Coordinates of C-alpha atoms in Angstrom, one line a residue:
X1 CA -4.2 -14.7 -15.0
X2 CA -5.9 -13.7 -12.0
X3 CA -4.7 -11.4 -9.1
X4 CA -5.8 -14.8 -6.7
X5 CA -3.1 -16.7 -8.3
X6 CA -0.5 -14.2 -8.0
X7 CA -1.2 -14.1 -4.0
X8 CA -0.5 -17.7 -4.2
X9 CA 2.1 -17.6 -6.4
X10 CA 3.5 -14.3 -4.2
X11 CA 3.1 -16.8 -0.5
X12 CA 5.0 -19.7 -1.9
X13 CA 7.8 -17.7 -3.1
X14 CA 7.9 -16.2 0.0
X15 CA 7.4 -19.2 2.8
X16 CA 9.6 -21.5 -0.1
X17 CA 7.4 -24.2 0.7
X18 CA 3.9 -25.4 0.0
X19 CA 2.6 -26.4 3.7
X20 CA 3.5 -23.1 5.1
X21 CA 1.7 -21.2 2.3
X22 CA -1.3 -23.1 1.9
X23 CA -1.5 -23.0 5.6
X24 CA -1.2 -19.1 5.5
X25 CA -3.8 -18.6 2.2
X26 CA -5.8 -21.1 4.0
X27 CA -6.4 -23.2 1.0
X28 CA -5.7 -27.0 0.7
X29 CA -2.0 -27.6 -0.4
X30 CA -3.7 -29.4 -3.2
X31 CA -5.3 -26.8 -4.5
X32 CA -2.4 -24.4 -4.4
X33 CA -0.4 -26.6 -6.3
X34 CA -3.0 -26.7 -8.7
X35 CA -3.3 -22.7 -9.0
X36 CA 0.5 -22.9 -9.1
X37 CA -0.1 -25.5 -12.8
X38 CA -2.6 -23.4 -13.9
X39 CA -0.4 -20.1 -13.7
X40 CA 3.2 -22.2 -15.1
X41 CA 1.4 -23.7 -18.0
X42 CA -0.3 -19.9 -19.0
X43 CA 3.3 -18.3 -18.6
X44 CA 5.0 -21.2 -20.1
X45 CA 7.1 -21.9 -17.4
X46 CA 8.3 -23.3 -14.3
X47 CA 8.1 -20.4 -11.3
X48 CA 9.6 -23.3 -8.8
X49 CA 12.6 -25.9 -8.2
X50 CA 10.5 -27.9 -6.5
X51 CA 12.3 -30.6 -3.5
X52 CA 11.5 -32.9 -0.6
X53 CA 11.6 -29.7 1.8
X54 CA 11.3 -26.6 0.3
X55 CA 11.1 -24.7 -3.1
X56 CA 13.4 -22.3 -4.8
X57 CA 11.9 -19.5 -7.8
X58 CA 13.7 -20.3 -10.8
X59 CA 14.7 -17.4 -13.2
X60 CA 11.3 -16.9 -14.1
X61 CA 9.7 -17.0 -10.6
X62 CA 12.2 -14.6 -10.2
X63 CA 11.6 -11.8 -13.0
X64 CA 7.6 -12.4 -12.4
X65 CA 8.0 -12.1 -8.5
X66 CA 8.3 -8.6 -8.5
X67 CA 6.3 -7.3 -10.8
X68 CA 3.7 -9.8 -9.1
X69 CA 4.4 -7.7 -5.7
X70 CA 3.7 -4.3 -7.5
X71 CA 0.2 -5.9 -9.1
X72 CA -1.1 -6.6 -5.6
X73 CA 0.1 -4.2 -3.8
X74 CA -2.0 -2.1 -6.8
X75 CA -4.8 -3.9 -6.5
X76 CA -5.0 -3.1 -2.5
X77 CA -4.2 0.4 -2.9
X78 CA -7.4 0.2 -5.0
X79 CA -10.0 -1.5 -3.0
X80 CA -8.4 0.3 -0.3
X81 CA -9.2 4.0 -1.9
X82 CA -12.9 2.8 -3.1
X83 CA -13.5 2.2 1.0
X84 CA -11.9 5.5 2.1
X85 CA -14.0 7.4 0.0
X86 CA -16.8 5.8 1.0
X87 CA -15.6 6.7 4.6
X88 CA -14.0 3.3 5.4
X89 CA -10.4 2.6 6.6
X90 CA -9.7 -1.2 5.9
X91 CA -6.8 -3.3 4.4
X92 CA -3.5 -3.6 5.8
X93 CA -1.3 -1.5 6.2
X94 CA 2.5 -2.9 7.0
X95 CA 4.6 -0.6 9.1
X96 CA 9.5 -1.2 8.9
X97 CA 11.2 -0.1 11.4
X98 CA 15.0 -0.4 12.0
X99 CA 15.2 -1.0 15.6
X100 CA 16.7 1.6 18.3
X101 CA 15.6 4.6 16.0
X102 CA 14.4 7.0 18.8
X103 CA 12.3 9.9 17.7
X104 CA 9.1 7.7 17.7
X105 CA 7.4 5.8 20.4
X106 CA 6.2 2.6 17.5
X107 CA 4.5 0.1 19.9
X108 CA 2.5 3.0 21.1
X109 CA 1.8 4.3 17.5
X110 CA 0.9 1.6 16.5
X111 CA -1.8 0.6 19.3
X112 CA -3.0 4.3 19.0
X113 CA -3.6 3.5 15.2
X114 CA -5.0 0.4 15.1
X115 CA -7.6 1.2 18.4
X116 CA -8.9 4.3 15.9
X117 CA -9.3 1.9 12.4
X118 CA -10.2 -1.5 13.3
X119 CA -11.2 -2.6 9.7
X120 CA -7.3 -2.0 9.2
X121 CA -4.6 -5.4 9.8
X122 CA -1.4 -3.7 10.9
X123 CA 2.2 -5.5 10.5
X124 CA 5.1 -5.3 11.3
X125 CA 8.5 -5.8 10.1
X126 CA 12.2 -5.1 11.6
X127 CA 15.5 -5.1 9.3
X128 CA 18.0 -2.3 8.4
X129 CA 16.6 1.5 7.0
X130 CA 17.5 -0.1 3.4
X131 CA 16.0 -2.9 2.4
X132 CA 13.1 -1.0 4.1
X133 CA 13.2 1.8 1.7
X134 CA 13.3 -0.8 -1.4
X135 CA 10.4 -2.4 0.2
X136 CA 8.9 1.0 0.5
X137 CA 9.8 1.5 -3.3
X138 CA 8.4 -2.1 -4.0
X139 CA 5.3 -1.8 -1.8
X140 CA 6.0 -4.6 0.3
X141 CA 6.5 -1.6 2.7
X142 CA 3.6 1.1 3.1
X143 CA 5.0 2.8 6.1
X144 CA 9.3 2.9 7.9
X145 CA 10.9 4.7 10.1
X146 CA 14.2 4.3 8.5
X147 CA 18.1 5.7 9.1
X148 CA 18.4 8.5 5.6
X149 CA 21.1 6.6 4.1
X150 CA 21.8 7.6 0.5
X151 CA 19.9 8.7 -2.3
X152 CA 15.8 8.2 -2.1
X153 CA 14.7 5.3 -4.6
X154 CA 11.8 6.9 -7.4
X155 CA 8.6 6.7 -5.8
X156 CA 10.0 7.4 -2.5
X157 CA 9.5 9.9 0.2
X158 CA 11.4 11.1 3.5
X159 CA 9.6 12.8 6.0
X160 CA 12.2 13.9 8.2
X161 CA 11.8 13.5 12.6
X162 CA 15.1 14.6 13.6
X163 CA 19.1 14.3 13.5
X164 CA 21.8 13.9 15.2
X165 CA 25.9 13.2 15.2
X166 CA 27.6 10.5 15.0
X167 CA 29.9 10.2 17.6
X168 CA 33.0 6.9 17.9
X169 CA 32.0 5.1 21.3
X170 CA 34.5 3.8 23.1
X171 CA 36.1 2.1 26.5
X172 CA 37.6 4.5 29.4
X173 CA 40.8 2.8 28.9
X174 CA 40.8 2.9 25.3
X175 CA 43.7 5.1 23.4
X176 CA 41.2 7.3 21.6
X177 CA 39.1 7.7 24.7
X178 CA 41.2 10.8 26.7
X179 CA 41.2 12.8 23.0
X180 CA 39.2 15.5 22.6
X181 CA 37.5 14.7 18.9
X182 CA 39.4 11.7 16.7
X183 CA 39.8 11.5 12.5
X184 CA 39.1 8.6 10.5
X185 CA 42.7 8.4 9.9
X186 CA 42.4 7.2 13.6
X187 CA 40.2 5.2 13.1
X188 CA 41.6 3.3 10.0
X189 CA 43.4 0.7 11.8
X190 CA 41.0 -0.3 15.2
X191 CA 38.7 -3.1 16.0
X192 CA 35.5 -1.2 14.8
X193 CA 32.6 -3.5 16.1
X194 CA 28.8 -2.2 13.9
X195 CA 26.4 -3.1 12.9
X196 CA 25.1 -5.6 9.5
X197 CA 25.0 -4.0 6.1
X198 CA 22.2 -2.6 5.2
X199 CA 21.6 -0.6 8.8
X200 CA 21.8 2.9 9.2
X201 CA 25.4 2.6 11.3
X202 CA 27.3 0.9 9.7
X203 CA 25.4 3.0 6.2
X204 CA 26.6 6.2 7.1
X205 CA 30.0 5.0 8.2
X206 CA 30.6 2.9 4.8
X207 CA 30.3 6.6 3.5
X208 CA 31.9 8.5 5.8
X209 CA 35.4 5.8 5.2
X210 CA 34.8 6.2 1.4
X211 CA 34.6 9.5 1.8
X212 CA 38.0 9.5 3.4
X213 CA 39.4 6.9 1.3
X214 CA 39.5 4.3 2.5
X215 CA 37.0 0.8 3.5
X216 CA 35.2 0.5 6.0
X217 CA 34.7 -3.4 7.5
X218 CA 33.6 -4.0 11.4
X219 CA 35.4 -6.5 12.6
X220 CA 32.0 -7.4 14.5
X221 CA 28.7 -7.1 13.6
X222 CA 25.1 -7.1 16.0
X223 CA 22.1 -6.2 14.8
X224 CA 20.6 -4.8 18.1
X225 CA 22.3 -1.8 19.9
X226 CA 22.3 -4.1 23.4
X227 CA 25.4 -7.1 22.2
X228 CA 27.0 -3.4 20.6
X229 CA 27.4 -1.7 23.8
X230 CA 28.8 -5.0 25.9
X231 CA 31.2 -5.7 23.3
X232 CA 32.7 -1.7 23.3
X233 CA 32.3 -2.8 26.8
X234 CA 35.0 -4.9 27.4
X235 CA 37.0 -3.2 24.7
X236 CA 36.8 -5.5 22.3
X237 CA 36.8 -2.6 19.8
X238 CA 35.3 0.7 18.5
X239 CA 31.7 1.7 17.2
X240 CA 30.5 4.4 15.3
X241 CA 27.4 5.8 16.1
X242 CA 25.1 8.4 17.1
X243 CA 25.5 10.4 20.3
X244 CA 21.8 9.0 21.8
X245 CA 23.5 5.5 21.8
X246 CA 26.1 6.8 23.5
X247 CA 23.2 7.9 25.8
X248 CA 22.4 4.0 26.7
X249 CA 25.9 3.9 29.4
X250 CA 27.3 7.1 30.3
X251 CA 28.7 5.5 33.4
X252 CA 31.0 3.3 31.6
X253 CA 31.3 4.4 27.9
X254 CA 33.4 6.9 26.4
X255 CA 31.6 9.1 23.0
X256 CA 34.5 11.2 21.5
X257 CA 32.8 13.8 18.6
X258 CA 34.2 13.2 15.0
X259 CA 34.6 15.3 12.7
X260 CA 31.9 17.3 10.6
X261 CA 32.1 15.6 7.6
X262 CA 30.7 13.2 8.7
X263 CA 27.2 12.8 7.8
X264 CA 24.3 13.2 10.4
X265 CA 21.6 10.2 11.7
X266 CA 18.5 11.8 10.3
X267 CA 15.7 9.4 11.2
X268 CA 13.1 10.0 9.0
X269 CA 9.2 8.1 7.6
X270 CA 9.7 6.7 4.3
X271 CA 6.1 6.6 2.3
X272 CA 4.5 5.6 -0.8
X273 CA 4.5 8.9 -3.4
X274 CA 1.0 7.8 -3.7
X275 CA 0.4 5.8 -0.2
X276 CA -2.9 4.3 0.5
X277 CA -5.6 5.9 3.1
X278 CA -4.0 3.8 6.2
X279 CA -0.9 4.6 5.0
X280 CA -1.4 8.5 4.9
X281 CA -3.6 8.5 8.0
X282 CA -0.8 6.4 10.1
X283 CA 2.2 8.5 8.5
X284 CA 0.0 12.1 9.6
X285 CA -0.3 10.4 13.1
X286 CA 2.9 10.5 13.2
X287 CA 4.3 14.2 12.4
X288 CA 1.1 15.3 14.4
X289 CA 2.3 13.0 17.2
X290 CA 6.1 13.6 17.0
X291 CA 5.6 17.7 17.0
X292 CA 3.8 18.0 19.4
X293 CA 6.5 15.9 21.9
X294 CA 8.8 18.2 20.5
X295 CA 7.2 20.9 21.3
X296 CA 5.8 20.1 25.0
X297 CA 9.2 19.0 25.5
X298 CA 11.6 20.0 23.5
X299 CA 13.4 17.1 21.7
X300 CA 16.4 15.0 22.9
X301 CA 17.8 15.6 19.4
X302 CA 17.3 18.5 17.0
X303 CA 14.3 18.0 15.0
X304 CA 15.2 17.7 11.4
X305 CA 14.2 20.5 8.3
X306 CA 16.0 18.8 5.4
X307 CA 17.4 16.0 4.2
X308 CA 21.2 15.5 3.6
X309 CA 21.9 14.4 0.4
X310 CA 23.7 11.7 -0.5
X311 CA 27.7 12.0 -0.4

């Protein structure tokens, strides 16, 4: 079994399509098919279920994928470590981020890093915090900006950047808008507007509701803060969000405090316990820039001194 074969296998698994995978790998489709067949013969089992439109992983393929990703990540880390000893920064840096976290001007940070490290290919993916932390644990993501939502997987370190309170965001005409504070029991039967499972606000709300003894269930789910604000603005429900989200529409929407028992929104940088040279350099850059910004202008939200434990 060769690293090249594992790279071919992982690319087909990601794309679910031999033609697209061959294009990404810059090899012929027949060459890619031959490589996969050789791997299947060596392992004594089929790795893909092939159809005219797409391919799917077999049970054996699913079992191989996790270890293949780790193997490729380890091989890349070894190559990059040797290059770093020679004074070269090379390889690939995959950065993940849940959108609308604040704390970091991510486009500016990526631009600064790429300018200083021309030999590093920089990639960006935006999904929920749970998936991003799992990506760091599996080696598919090098650095991730996430919301701390609970227990951290083995092999992953979190570096907190800032924390802020969660609030209930509602229309000015809503019944809770005039309250000095609102408890979770009051929200139990309210239509809730929230983010998809795995996103920071969703996970924190679910933890808070579970601790209160009932299930969190959003009537409307979105994957971006702006449609959430629009839905709340039409008085279609209330949302549990960090304070910074409420500041985006201060004249149109009302933010009502929640009990202190509700977990705070803590933004952190997630990296492997033994990050690649590129990941270490990017982490150092992030932490330096965030510290400098907070020292010069004062943080919009309080710096996070520690990661809260899971409820």
